[in-house]
Short mmCIF file of C-alpha atoms and ligand atoms in Angstrom, two decimals:
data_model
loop_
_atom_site.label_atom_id
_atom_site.label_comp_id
_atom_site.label_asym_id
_atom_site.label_seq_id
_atom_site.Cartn_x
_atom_site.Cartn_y
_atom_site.Cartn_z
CA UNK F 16 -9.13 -37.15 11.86
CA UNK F 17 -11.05 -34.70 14.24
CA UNK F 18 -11.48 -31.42 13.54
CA UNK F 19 -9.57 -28.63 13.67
CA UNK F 20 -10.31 -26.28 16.65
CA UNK F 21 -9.59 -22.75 17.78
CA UNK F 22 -6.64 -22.36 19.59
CA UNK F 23 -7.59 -19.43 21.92
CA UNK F 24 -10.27 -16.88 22.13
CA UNK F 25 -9.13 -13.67 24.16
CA UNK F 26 -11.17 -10.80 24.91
CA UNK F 27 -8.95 -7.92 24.22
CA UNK F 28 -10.71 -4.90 25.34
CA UNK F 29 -14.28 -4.11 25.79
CA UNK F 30 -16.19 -5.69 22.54
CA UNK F 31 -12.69 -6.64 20.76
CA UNK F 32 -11.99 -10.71 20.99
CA UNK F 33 -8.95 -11.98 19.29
CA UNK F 34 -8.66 -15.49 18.18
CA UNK F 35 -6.36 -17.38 17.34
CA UNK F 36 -7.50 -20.07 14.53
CA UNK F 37 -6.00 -23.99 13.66
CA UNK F 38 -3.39 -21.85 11.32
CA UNK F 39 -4.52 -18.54 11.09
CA UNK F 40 -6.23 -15.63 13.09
CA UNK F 41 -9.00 -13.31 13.19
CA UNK F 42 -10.62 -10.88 15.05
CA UNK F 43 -14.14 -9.98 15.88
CA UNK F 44 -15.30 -6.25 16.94
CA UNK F 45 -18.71 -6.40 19.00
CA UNK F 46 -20.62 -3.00 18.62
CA UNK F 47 -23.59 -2.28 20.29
CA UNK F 48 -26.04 -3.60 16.93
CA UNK F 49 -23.18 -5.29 15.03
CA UNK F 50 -20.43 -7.30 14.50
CA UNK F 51 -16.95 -7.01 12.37
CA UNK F 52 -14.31 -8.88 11.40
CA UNK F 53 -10.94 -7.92 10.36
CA UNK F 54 -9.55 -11.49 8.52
CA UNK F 55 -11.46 -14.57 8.06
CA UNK F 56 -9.15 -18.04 8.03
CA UNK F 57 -8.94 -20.38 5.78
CA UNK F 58 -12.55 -22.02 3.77
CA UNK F 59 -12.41 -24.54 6.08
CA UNK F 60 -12.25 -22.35 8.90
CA UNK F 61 -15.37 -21.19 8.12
CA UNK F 62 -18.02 -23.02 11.16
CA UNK F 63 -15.05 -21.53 13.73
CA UNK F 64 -15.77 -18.30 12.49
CA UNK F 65 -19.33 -18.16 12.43
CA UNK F 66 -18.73 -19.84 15.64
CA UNK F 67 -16.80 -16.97 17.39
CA UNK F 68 -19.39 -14.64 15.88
CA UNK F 69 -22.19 -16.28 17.90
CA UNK F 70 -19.66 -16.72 20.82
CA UNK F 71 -18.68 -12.98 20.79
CA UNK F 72 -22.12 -11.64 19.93
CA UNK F 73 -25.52 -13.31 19.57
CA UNK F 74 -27.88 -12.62 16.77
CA UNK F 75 -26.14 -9.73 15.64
CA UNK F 76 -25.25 -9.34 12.07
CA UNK F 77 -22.25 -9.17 10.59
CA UNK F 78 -21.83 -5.92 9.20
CA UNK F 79 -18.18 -5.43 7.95
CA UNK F 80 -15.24 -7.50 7.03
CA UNK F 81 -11.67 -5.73 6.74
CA UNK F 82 -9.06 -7.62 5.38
CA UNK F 83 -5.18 -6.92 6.09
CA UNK F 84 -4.31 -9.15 2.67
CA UNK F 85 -5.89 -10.88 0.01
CA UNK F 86 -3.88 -14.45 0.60
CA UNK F 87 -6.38 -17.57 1.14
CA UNK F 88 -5.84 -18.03 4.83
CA UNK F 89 -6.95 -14.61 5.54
CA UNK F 90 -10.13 -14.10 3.08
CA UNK F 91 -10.84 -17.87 3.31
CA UNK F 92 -14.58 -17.72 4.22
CA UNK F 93 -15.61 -14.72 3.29
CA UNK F 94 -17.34 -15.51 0.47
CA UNK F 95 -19.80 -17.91 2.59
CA UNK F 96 -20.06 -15.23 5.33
CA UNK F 97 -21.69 -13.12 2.51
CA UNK F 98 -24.06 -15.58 1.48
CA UNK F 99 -25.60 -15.37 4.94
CA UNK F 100 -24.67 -11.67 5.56
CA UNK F 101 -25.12 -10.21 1.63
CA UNK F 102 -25.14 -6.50 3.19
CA UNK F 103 -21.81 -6.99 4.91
CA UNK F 104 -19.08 -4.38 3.63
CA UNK F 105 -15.66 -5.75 2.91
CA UNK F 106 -13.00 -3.67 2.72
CA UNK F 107 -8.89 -3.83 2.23
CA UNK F 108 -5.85 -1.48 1.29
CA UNK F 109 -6.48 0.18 -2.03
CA UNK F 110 -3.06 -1.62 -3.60
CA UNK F 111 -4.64 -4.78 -2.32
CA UNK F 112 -7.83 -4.88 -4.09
CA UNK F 113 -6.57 -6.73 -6.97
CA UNK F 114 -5.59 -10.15 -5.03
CA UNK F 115 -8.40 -9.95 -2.76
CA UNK F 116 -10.42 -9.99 -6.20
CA UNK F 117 -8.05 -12.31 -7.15
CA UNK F 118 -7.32 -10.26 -10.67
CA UNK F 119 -3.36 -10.58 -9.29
CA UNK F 120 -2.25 -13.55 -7.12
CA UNK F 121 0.66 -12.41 -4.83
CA UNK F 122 1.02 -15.49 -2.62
CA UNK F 123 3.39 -18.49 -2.32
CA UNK F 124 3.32 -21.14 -5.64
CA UNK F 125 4.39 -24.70 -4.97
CA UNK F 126 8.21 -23.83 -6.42
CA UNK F 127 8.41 -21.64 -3.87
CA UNK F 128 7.38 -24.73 -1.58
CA UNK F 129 9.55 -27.29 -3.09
CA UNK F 130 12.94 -26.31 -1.45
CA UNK F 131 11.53 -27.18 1.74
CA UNK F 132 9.77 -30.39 1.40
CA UNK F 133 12.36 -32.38 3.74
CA UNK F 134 11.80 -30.28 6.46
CA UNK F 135 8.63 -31.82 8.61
CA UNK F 136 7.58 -28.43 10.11
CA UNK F 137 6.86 -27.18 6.19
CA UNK F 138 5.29 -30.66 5.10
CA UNK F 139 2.48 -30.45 8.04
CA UNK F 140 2.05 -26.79 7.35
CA UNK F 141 1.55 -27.70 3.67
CA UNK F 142 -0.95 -30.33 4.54
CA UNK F 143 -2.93 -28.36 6.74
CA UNK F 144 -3.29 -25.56 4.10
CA UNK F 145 -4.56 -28.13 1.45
CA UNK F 146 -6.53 -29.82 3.90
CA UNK F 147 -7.99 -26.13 5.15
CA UNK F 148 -8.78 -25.26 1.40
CA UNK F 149 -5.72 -23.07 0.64
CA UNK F 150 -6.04 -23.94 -3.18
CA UNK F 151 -10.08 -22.97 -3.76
CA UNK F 152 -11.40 -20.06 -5.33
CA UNK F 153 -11.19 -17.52 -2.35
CA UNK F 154 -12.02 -14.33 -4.98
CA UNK F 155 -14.28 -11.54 -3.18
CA UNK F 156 -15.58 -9.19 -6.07
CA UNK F 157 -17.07 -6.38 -3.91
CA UNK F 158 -14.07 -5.75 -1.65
CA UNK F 159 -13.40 -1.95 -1.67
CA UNK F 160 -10.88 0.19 -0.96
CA UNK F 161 -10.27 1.33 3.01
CA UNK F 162 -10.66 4.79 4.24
CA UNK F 163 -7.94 5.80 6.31
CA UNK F 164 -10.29 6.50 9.38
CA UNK F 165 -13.17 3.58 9.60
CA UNK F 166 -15.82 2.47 12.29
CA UNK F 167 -16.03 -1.26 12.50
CA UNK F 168 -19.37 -1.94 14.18
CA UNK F 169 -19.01 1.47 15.88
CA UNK F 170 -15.13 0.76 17.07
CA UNK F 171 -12.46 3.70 15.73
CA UNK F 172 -9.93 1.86 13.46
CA UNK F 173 -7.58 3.26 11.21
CA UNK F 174 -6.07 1.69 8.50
CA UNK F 175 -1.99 1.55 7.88
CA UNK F 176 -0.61 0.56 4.26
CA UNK F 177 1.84 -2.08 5.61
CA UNK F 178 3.34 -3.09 2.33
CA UNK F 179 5.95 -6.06 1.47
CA UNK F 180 4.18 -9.04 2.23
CA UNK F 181 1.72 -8.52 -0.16
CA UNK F 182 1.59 -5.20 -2.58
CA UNK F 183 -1.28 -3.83 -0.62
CA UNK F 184 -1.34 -5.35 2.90
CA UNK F 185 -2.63 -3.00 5.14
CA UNK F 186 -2.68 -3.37 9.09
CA UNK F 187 -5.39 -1.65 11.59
CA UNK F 188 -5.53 -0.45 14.53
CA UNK F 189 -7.99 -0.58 17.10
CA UNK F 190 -7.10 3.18 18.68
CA UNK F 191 -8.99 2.64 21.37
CA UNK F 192 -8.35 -0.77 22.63
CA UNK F 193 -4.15 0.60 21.90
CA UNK F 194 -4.21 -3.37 20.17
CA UNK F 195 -3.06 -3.60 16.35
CA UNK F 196 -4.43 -6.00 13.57
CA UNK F 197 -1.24 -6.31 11.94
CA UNK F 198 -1.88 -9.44 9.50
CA UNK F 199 1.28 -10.87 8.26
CA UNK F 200 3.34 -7.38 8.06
CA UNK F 201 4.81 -8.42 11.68
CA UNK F 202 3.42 -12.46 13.23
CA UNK F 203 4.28 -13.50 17.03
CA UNK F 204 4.77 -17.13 15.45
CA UNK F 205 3.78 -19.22 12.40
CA UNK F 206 4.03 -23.22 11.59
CA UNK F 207 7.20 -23.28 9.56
CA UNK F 208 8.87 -21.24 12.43
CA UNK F 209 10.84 -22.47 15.24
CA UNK F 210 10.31 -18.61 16.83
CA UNK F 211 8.26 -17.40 19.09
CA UNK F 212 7.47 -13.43 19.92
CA UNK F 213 7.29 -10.64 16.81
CA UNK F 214 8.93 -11.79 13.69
CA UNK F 215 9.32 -11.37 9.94
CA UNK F 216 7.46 -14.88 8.19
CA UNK F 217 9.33 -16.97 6.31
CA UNK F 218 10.66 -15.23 3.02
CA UNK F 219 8.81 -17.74 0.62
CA UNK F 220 5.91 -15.85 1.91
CA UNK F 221 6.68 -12.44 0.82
CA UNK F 222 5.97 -10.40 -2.20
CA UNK F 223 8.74 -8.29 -1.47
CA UNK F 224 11.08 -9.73 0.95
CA UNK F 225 13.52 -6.89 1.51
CA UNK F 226 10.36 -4.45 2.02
CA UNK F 227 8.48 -7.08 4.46
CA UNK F 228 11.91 -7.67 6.59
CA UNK F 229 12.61 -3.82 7.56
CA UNK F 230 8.56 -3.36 7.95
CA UNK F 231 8.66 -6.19 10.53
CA UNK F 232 11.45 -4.64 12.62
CA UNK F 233 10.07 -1.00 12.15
CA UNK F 234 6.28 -2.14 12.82
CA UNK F 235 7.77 -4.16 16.25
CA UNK F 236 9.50 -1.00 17.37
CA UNK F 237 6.57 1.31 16.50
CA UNK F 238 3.66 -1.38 18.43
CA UNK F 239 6.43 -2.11 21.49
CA UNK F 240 3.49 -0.94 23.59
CA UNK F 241 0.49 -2.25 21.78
CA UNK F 242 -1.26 -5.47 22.19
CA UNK F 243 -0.50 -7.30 19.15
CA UNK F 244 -3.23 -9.13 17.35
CA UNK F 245 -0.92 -11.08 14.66
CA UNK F 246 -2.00 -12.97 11.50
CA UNK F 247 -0.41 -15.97 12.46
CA UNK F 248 0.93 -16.92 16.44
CA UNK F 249 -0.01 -16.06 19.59
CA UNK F 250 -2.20 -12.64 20.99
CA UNK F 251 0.76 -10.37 22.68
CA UNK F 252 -0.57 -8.30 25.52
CA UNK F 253 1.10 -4.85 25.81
CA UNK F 254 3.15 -4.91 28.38
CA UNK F 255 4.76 -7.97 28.18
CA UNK F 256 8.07 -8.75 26.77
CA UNK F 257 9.15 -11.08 23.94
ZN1 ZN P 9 -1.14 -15.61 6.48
#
């Protein structure tokens, strides 16, 4: 089996490249002396990151690390990113500090799982999250909490409580670059959908379903005319319709 590869790498804006992993997404802010992320993929995803690091920005050092929710696809490497970058800050919703620390676990159990296991769209998603390392230890002890108004390697980004997925999830966006970080709150696409364009995930995924279904509609209306840099699917430029 080869590896798994990067689906797309998009420059954004100025400094801001979005890119869109084997299963998962991240982004990586370029500053002038540093680099961010906000996400990190799945442990397995790990050499793509570091990859799109050196890709995006050469020798700098990783600096910061904001996460939109603390589910295994999204803080998946960030443990060995801060074995090579111990000084990098990582930060996430206050609510949401507790599952990245992994002191709560908000995030789908194999019961939820087992309802779907003739369906061969759920089976290959299941497979690649095993295969990716969706079941390790993915704990980060030193997350903090988010400031409403941060600088990720010197871009303005604020962060939004998005809550319903997860307890805490929080979304960001990149005021200058009008593009939004907005995790799995609102996705353009995922494995176990048949959808493309801004959706609501799957229920099984959801903390709170009710809460996650009327935050993907509201967030979809409220970022019509922002470039949306989803959790899961495809970049969507502003502008363009679906
Ligand atoms: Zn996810």
């Amino acid at each position: 089996m080869s590896a798994p590869t990067v689906r797309s790498v998009d420059r954004v804006a100025p400094g801001v490249h979005f890119i869109e992993g084997p299963a998962s997404n991240w982004v990586v802010l370029v500053g002038d002396s540093e680099v961010a992320l906000i996400d990190a993929g799945y442990p397995g995803d790990l050499p793509l990151v570091e990859q799109s690091l050196r890709e995006a920005a050469p020798g700098l050092p990783l600096t910061a690390i904001a996460v939109t929710h603390g589910h295994s696809d999204h803080i998946g490497s960030i443990r060995a990113l801060l074995g090579t970058y111990p000084d990098a800050r990582v930060y996430t919703g206050e609510a949401e500090l507790p599952n990245v620390r992994r002191d709560e676990i908000h995030q789908v159990t194999v019961r939820d799982i087992v309802p779907h296991l003739a369906k061969p769209r759920f089976v290959r998603w299941i497979v690649h999250a095993l295969r990716a390392g969706g079941l390790g230890d993915v704990a980060v002890r030193s997350v903090e909490a988010a400031p409403t108004e941060l600088a990720l390697a010197g871009h303005a980004v604020r962060a939004v409580p998005s809550i319903g997925h997860t307890p805490g999830h929080t979304l960001y966006e990149l005021v200058d670059a009008r593009a939004v970080a907005t995790g799995d709150a609102l996705v353009t696409g995922h494995a176990v959908s048949r959808r493309v364009g801004p959706q609501s995930l799957h229920p099984m995924f959801h903390s709170d379903v009710r809460a996650a279904s009327q935050l993907a509609a509201e967030l979809a209306g409220r970022y019509a005319d922002w470039t949306l840099l989803p959790g899961h699917g495809a970049l969507r430029r502003r502008g363009t319709s679906s």
